[in-house]
Short mmCIF file of C-alpha atoms in Angstrom, two decimals:
data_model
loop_
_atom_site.label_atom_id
_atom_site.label_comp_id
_atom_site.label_asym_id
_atom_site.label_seq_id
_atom_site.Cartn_x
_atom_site.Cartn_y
_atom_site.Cartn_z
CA UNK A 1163 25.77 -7.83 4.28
CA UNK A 1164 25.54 -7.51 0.37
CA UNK A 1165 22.23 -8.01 -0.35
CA UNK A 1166 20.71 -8.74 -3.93
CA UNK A 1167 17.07 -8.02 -4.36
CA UNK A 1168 15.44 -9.18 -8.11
CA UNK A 1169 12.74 -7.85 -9.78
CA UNK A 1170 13.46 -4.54 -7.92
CA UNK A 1171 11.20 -2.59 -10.44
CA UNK A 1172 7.66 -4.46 -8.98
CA UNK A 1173 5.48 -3.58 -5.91
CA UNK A 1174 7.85 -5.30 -3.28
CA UNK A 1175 11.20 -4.46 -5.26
CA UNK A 1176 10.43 -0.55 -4.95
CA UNK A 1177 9.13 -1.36 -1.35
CA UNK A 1178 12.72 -2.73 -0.77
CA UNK A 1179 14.33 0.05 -2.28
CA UNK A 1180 12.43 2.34 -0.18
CA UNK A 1181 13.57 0.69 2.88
CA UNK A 1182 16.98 0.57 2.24
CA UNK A 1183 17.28 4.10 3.27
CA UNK A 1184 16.00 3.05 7.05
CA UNK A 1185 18.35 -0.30 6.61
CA UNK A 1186 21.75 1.10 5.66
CA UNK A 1187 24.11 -0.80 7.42
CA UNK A 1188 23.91 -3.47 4.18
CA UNK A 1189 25.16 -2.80 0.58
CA UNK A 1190 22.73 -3.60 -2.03
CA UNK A 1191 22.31 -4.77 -5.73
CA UNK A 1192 18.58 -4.01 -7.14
CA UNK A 1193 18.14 -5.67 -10.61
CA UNK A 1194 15.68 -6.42 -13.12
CA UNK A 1195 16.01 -8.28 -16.06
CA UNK A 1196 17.75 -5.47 -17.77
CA UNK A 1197 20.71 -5.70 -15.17
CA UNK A 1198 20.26 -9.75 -14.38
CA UNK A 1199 18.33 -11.89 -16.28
CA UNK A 1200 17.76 -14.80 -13.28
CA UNK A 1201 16.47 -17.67 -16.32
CA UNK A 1202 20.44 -17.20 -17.12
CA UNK A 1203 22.07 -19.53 -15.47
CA UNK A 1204 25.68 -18.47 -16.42
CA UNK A 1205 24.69 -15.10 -15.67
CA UNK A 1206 23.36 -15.37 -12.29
CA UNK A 1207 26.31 -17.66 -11.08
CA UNK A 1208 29.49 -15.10 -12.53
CA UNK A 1209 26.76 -12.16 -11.04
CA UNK A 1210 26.54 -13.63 -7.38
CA UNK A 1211 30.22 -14.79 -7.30
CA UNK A 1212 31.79 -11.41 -8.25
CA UNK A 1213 29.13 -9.23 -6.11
CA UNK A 1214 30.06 -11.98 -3.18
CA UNK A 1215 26.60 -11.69 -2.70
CA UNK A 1216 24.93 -12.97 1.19
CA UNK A 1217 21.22 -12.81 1.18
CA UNK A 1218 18.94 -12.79 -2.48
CA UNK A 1219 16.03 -11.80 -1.76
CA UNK A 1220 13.75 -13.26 -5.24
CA UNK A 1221 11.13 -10.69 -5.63
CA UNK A 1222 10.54 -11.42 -9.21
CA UNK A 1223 8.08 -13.94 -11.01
CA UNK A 1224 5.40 -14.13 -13.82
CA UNK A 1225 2.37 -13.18 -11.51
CA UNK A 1226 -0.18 -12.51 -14.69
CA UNK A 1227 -2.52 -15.24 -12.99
CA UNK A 1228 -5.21 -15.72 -15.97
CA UNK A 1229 -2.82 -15.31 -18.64
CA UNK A 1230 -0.10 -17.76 -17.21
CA UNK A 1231 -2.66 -20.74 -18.35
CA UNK A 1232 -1.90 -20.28 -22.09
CA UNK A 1233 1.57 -18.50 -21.39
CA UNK A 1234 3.16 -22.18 -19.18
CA UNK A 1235 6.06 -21.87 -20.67
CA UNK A 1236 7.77 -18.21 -19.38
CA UNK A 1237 5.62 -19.06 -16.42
CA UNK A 1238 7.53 -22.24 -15.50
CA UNK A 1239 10.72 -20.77 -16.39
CA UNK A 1240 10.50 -17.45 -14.43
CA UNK A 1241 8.56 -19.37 -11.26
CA UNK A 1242 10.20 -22.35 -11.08
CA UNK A 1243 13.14 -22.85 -13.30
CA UNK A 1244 14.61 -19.18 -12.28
CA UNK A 1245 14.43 -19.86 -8.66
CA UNK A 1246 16.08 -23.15 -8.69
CA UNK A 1247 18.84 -21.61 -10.37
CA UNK A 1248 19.22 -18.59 -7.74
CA UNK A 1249 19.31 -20.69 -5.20
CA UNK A 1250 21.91 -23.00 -6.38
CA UNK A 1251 24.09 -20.31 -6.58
CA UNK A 1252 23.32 -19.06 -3.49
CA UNK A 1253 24.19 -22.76 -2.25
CA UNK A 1254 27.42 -22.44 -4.56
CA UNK A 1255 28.10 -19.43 -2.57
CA UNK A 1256 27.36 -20.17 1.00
CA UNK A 1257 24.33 -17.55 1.08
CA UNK A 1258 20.79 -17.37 2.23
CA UNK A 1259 18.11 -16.83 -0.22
CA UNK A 1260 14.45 -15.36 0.91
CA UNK A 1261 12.02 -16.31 -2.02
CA UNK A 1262 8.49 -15.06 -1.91
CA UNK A 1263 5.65 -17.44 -2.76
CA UNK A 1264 1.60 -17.32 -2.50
CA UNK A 1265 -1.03 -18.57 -1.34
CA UNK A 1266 -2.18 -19.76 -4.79
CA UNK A 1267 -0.29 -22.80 -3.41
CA UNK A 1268 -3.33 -24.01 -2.07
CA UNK A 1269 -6.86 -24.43 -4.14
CA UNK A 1270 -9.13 -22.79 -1.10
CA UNK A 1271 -11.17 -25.20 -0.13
CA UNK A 1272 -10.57 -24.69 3.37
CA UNK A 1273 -12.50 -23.13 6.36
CA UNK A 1274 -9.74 -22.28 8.60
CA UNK A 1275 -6.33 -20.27 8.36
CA UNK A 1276 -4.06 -22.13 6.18
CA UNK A 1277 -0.74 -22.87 8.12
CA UNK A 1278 2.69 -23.90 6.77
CA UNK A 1279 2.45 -27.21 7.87
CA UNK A 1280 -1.15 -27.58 5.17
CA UNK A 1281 -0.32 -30.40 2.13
CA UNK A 1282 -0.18 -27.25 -0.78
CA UNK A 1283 -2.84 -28.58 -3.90
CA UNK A 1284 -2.77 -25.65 -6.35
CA UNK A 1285 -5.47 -25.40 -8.65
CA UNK A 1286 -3.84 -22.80 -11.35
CA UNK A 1287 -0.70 -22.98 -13.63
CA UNK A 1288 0.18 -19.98 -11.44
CA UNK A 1289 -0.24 -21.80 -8.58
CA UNK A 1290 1.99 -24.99 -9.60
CA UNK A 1291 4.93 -23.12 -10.88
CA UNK A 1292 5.68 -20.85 -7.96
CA UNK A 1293 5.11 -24.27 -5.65
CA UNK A 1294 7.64 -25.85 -7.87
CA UNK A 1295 9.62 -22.56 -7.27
CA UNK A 1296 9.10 -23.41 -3.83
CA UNK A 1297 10.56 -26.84 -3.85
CA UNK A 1298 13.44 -25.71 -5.97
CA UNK A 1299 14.39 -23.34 -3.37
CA UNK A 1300 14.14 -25.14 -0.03
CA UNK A 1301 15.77 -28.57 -2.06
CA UNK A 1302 19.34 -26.43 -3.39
CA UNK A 1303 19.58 -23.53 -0.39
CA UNK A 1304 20.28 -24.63 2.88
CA UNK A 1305 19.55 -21.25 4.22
CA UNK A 1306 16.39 -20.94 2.80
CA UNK A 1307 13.31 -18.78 3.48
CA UNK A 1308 10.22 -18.77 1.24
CA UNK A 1309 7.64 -16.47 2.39
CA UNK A 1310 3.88 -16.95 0.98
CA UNK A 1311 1.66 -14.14 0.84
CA UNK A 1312 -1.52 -13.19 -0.84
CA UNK A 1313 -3.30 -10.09 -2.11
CA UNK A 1314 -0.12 -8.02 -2.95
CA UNK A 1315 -0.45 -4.28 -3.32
CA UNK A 1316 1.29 -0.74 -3.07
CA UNK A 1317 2.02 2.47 -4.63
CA UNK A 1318 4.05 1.26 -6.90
CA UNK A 1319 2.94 -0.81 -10.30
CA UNK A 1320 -0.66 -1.84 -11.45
CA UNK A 1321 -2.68 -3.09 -8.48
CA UNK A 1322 -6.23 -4.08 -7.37
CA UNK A 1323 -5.90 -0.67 -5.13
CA UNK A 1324 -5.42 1.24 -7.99
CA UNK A 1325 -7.60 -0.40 -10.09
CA UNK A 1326 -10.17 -0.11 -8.07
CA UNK A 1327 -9.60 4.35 -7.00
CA UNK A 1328 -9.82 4.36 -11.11
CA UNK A 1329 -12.71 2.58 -11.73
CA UNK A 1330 -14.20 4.08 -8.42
CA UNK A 1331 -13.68 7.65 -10.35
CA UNK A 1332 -14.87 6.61 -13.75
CA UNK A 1333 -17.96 4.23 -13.09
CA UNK A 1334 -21.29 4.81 -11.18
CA UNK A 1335 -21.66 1.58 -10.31
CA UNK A 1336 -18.85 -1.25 -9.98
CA UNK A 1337 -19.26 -5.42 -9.48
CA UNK A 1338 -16.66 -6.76 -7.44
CA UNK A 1339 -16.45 -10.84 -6.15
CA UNK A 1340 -17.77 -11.55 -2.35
CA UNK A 1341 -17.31 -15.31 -1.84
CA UNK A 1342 -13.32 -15.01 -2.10
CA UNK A 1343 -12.03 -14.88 1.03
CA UNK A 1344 -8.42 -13.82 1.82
CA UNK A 1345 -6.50 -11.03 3.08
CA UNK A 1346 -4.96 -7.76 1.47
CA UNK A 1347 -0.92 -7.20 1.98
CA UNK A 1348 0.51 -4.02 1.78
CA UNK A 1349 3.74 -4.50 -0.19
CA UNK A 1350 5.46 -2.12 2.25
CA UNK A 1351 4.64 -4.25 5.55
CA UNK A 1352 5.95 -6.96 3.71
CA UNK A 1353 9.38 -5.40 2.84
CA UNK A 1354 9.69 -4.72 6.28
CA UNK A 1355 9.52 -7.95 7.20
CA UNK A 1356 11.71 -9.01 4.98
CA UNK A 1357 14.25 -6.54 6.37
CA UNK A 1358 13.40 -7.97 10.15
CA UNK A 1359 14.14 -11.92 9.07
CA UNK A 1360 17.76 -10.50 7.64
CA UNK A 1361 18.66 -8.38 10.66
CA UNK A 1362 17.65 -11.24 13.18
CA UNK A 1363 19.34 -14.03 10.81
CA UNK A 1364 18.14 -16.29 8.66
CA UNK A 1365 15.89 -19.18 10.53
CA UNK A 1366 15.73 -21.98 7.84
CA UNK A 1367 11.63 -22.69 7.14
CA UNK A 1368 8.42 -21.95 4.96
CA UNK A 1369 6.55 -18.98 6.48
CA UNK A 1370 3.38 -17.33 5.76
CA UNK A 1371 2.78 -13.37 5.70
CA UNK A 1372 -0.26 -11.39 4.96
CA UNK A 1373 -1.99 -8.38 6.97
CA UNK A 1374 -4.07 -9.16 9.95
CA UNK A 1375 -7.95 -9.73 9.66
CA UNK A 1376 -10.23 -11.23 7.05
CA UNK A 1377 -12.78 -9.61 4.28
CA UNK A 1378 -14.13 -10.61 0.41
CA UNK A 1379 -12.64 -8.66 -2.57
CA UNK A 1380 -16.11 -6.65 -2.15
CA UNK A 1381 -15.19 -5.94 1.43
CA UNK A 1382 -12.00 -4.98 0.04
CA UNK A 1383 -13.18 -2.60 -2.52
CA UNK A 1384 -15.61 -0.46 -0.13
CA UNK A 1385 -12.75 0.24 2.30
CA UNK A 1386 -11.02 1.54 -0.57
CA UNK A 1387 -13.46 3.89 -2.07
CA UNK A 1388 -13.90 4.90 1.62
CA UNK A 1389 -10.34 5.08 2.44
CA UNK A 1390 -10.22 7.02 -1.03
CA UNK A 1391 -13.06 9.39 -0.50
CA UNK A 1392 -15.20 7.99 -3.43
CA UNK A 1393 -18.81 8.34 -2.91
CA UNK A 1394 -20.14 8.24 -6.16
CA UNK A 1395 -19.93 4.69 -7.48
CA UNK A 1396 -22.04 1.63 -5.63
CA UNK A 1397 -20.27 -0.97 -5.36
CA UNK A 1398 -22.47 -4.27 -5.66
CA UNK A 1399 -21.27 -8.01 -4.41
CA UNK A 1400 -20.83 -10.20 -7.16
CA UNK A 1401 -20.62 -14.07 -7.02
CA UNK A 1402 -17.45 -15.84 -8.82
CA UNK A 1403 -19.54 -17.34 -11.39
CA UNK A 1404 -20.79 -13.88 -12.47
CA UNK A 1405 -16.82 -13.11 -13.19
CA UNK A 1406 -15.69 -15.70 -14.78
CA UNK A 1407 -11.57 -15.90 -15.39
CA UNK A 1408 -9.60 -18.52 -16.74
CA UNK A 1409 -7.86 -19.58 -13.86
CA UNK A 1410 -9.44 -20.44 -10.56
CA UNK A 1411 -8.95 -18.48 -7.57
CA UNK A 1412 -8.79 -19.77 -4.08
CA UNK A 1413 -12.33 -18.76 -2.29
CA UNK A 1414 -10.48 -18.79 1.05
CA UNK A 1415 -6.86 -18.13 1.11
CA UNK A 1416 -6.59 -17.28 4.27
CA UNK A 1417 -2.88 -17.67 5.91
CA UNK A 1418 -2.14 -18.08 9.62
CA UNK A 1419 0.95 -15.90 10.18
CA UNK A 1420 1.80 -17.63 14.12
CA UNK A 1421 4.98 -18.91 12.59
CA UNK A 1422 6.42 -15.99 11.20
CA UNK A 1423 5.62 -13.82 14.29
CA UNK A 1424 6.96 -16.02 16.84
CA UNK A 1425 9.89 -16.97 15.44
CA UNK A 1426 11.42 -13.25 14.19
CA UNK A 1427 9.09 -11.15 16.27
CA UNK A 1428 7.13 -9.49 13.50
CA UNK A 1429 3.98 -7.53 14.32
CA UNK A 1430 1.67 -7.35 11.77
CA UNK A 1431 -0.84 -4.67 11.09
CA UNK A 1432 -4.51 -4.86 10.89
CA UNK A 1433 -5.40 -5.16 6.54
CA UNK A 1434 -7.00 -1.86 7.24
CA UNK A 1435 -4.74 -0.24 8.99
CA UNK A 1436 -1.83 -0.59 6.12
CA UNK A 1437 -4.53 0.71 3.52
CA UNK A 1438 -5.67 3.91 4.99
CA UNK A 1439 -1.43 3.87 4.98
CA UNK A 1440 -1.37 3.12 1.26
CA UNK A 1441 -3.78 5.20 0.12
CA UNK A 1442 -2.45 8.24 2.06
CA UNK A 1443 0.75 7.90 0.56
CA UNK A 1444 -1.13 7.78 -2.71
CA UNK A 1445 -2.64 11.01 -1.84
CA UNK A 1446 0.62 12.55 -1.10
CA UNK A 1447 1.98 11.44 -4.43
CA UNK A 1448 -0.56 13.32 -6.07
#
């Protein structure tokens, strides 16, 4: 299959491009907005035609959470508008398109695992244009896919991970949030998965990916240092309202992945698990 992946210079993008190597029976396109700019409508359509592109897979969007509530405008475009167009195309075309969501779709006031089937009620500008993005998608592609997940990171790009190994090496002491509840996604697992729903064929639907387990952003942050060997910084829980930012978060974003796994088989690894992966890889790098 010829397979376009966008915003291939992010976290998931490089994890795609990684895992092309291990998927090589397709032929791929990887572009950013230097190669495809996907708010051009002219220039997606004449792109996807001549490549005779099957599958888009939409890794790219305007995920600068806090600053997206002054900044509506390229967020709406690049979240909503963008993949409305893509998948139009992909309509115009007769191919799939796999678009990757959040779970900023909901506004966290629940108590159990959010499942596909939950009414979304975004609480963030964030929040509202990737669930228009959503709409856009499943309302123009037939053969459709959006994927939400939460608490995206990797080796690649700027990342809590990171953030938190650099602070971890420069601070003695470190405040990080406890009453957010969620769970971390390594970007690679997530590729993966990706690659899985391709190779089995697309099953039209809204699915929700994450790793396995539960913790706080604090929880979050000691595995890390641990995972990281940093002993020198305590890090102390901190309550939301101690760290204020201008958009809300979700205090339990929580996503139950039952759909996903049944339906293409996916095993998912524990949160922990894909870290210690992460951060070995990390190490490697070094």
């Amino acid at each position: 299959m010829r397979i376009l992946v966008t915003g291939a210079n992010g976290q998931l993008g490089n994890e795609m491009q990684m895992l092309a190597k291990e998927n090589p029976q397709h032929l791929y396109y990887f572009t950013d907005v230097q190669e495809l700019d996907i708010c051009d409508k002219e220039a997606v359509w004449s792109y996807i035609s001549e490549k005779q592109i099957d599958v888009i897979v939409n890794c790219a969007a305007y995920t600068a959470v806090d600053k997206a509530e002054d900044d509506r405008e390229l967020a709406h475009k690049l979240n909503s508008v963008a993949p409305g167009i893509l998948a139009r195309a992909a309509q115009a075309n007769n191919a799939a398109m796999i678009q990757v969501s959040t779970d900023y779709v909901f506004d966290g006031t629940a108590h159990t695992p959010y499942t596909e089937e939950c009414k979304p009620c975004p609480d963030s500008i964030y929040g509202s244009t990737k669930l228009e993005g959503e709409q856009e998608v499943m309302d123009h592609c037939e053969k459709a896919v959006v994927i939400r997940t939460a608490w995206l990171y990797s080796i690649y790009g700027n990342n809590f991970v990171k953030t938190m190994i650099r602070l971890g090496k420069e601070r003695d002491d470190l405040g990080v949030v406890f009453d957010q509840i969620g769970t971390p996604t390594y970007a690679n697992d997530l590729a993966r998965a990706i690659y899985t729903i391709i190779n089995k064929g697309i099953v039209r639907g809204i699915y929700h990916f994450s790793n396995e387990g539960v913790c706080s952003w604090y929880d979050f942050t000691v595995a890390i240092h641990r995972l990281a060997g940093i002993t020198s910084c305590k890090v102390r829980p901190l309550h939301t309202a101690e760290y204020p930012a201008k958009a809300n978060r979700p205090a339990y974003s929580v996503l139950d992945k039952t759909k996903i796994k049944t339906t293409f088989g996916i095993e998912i690894p524990h949160w922990e698990e894909s870290l210690e992966r992460c951060i070995g890889k990390m190490k490697n790098d070094e």
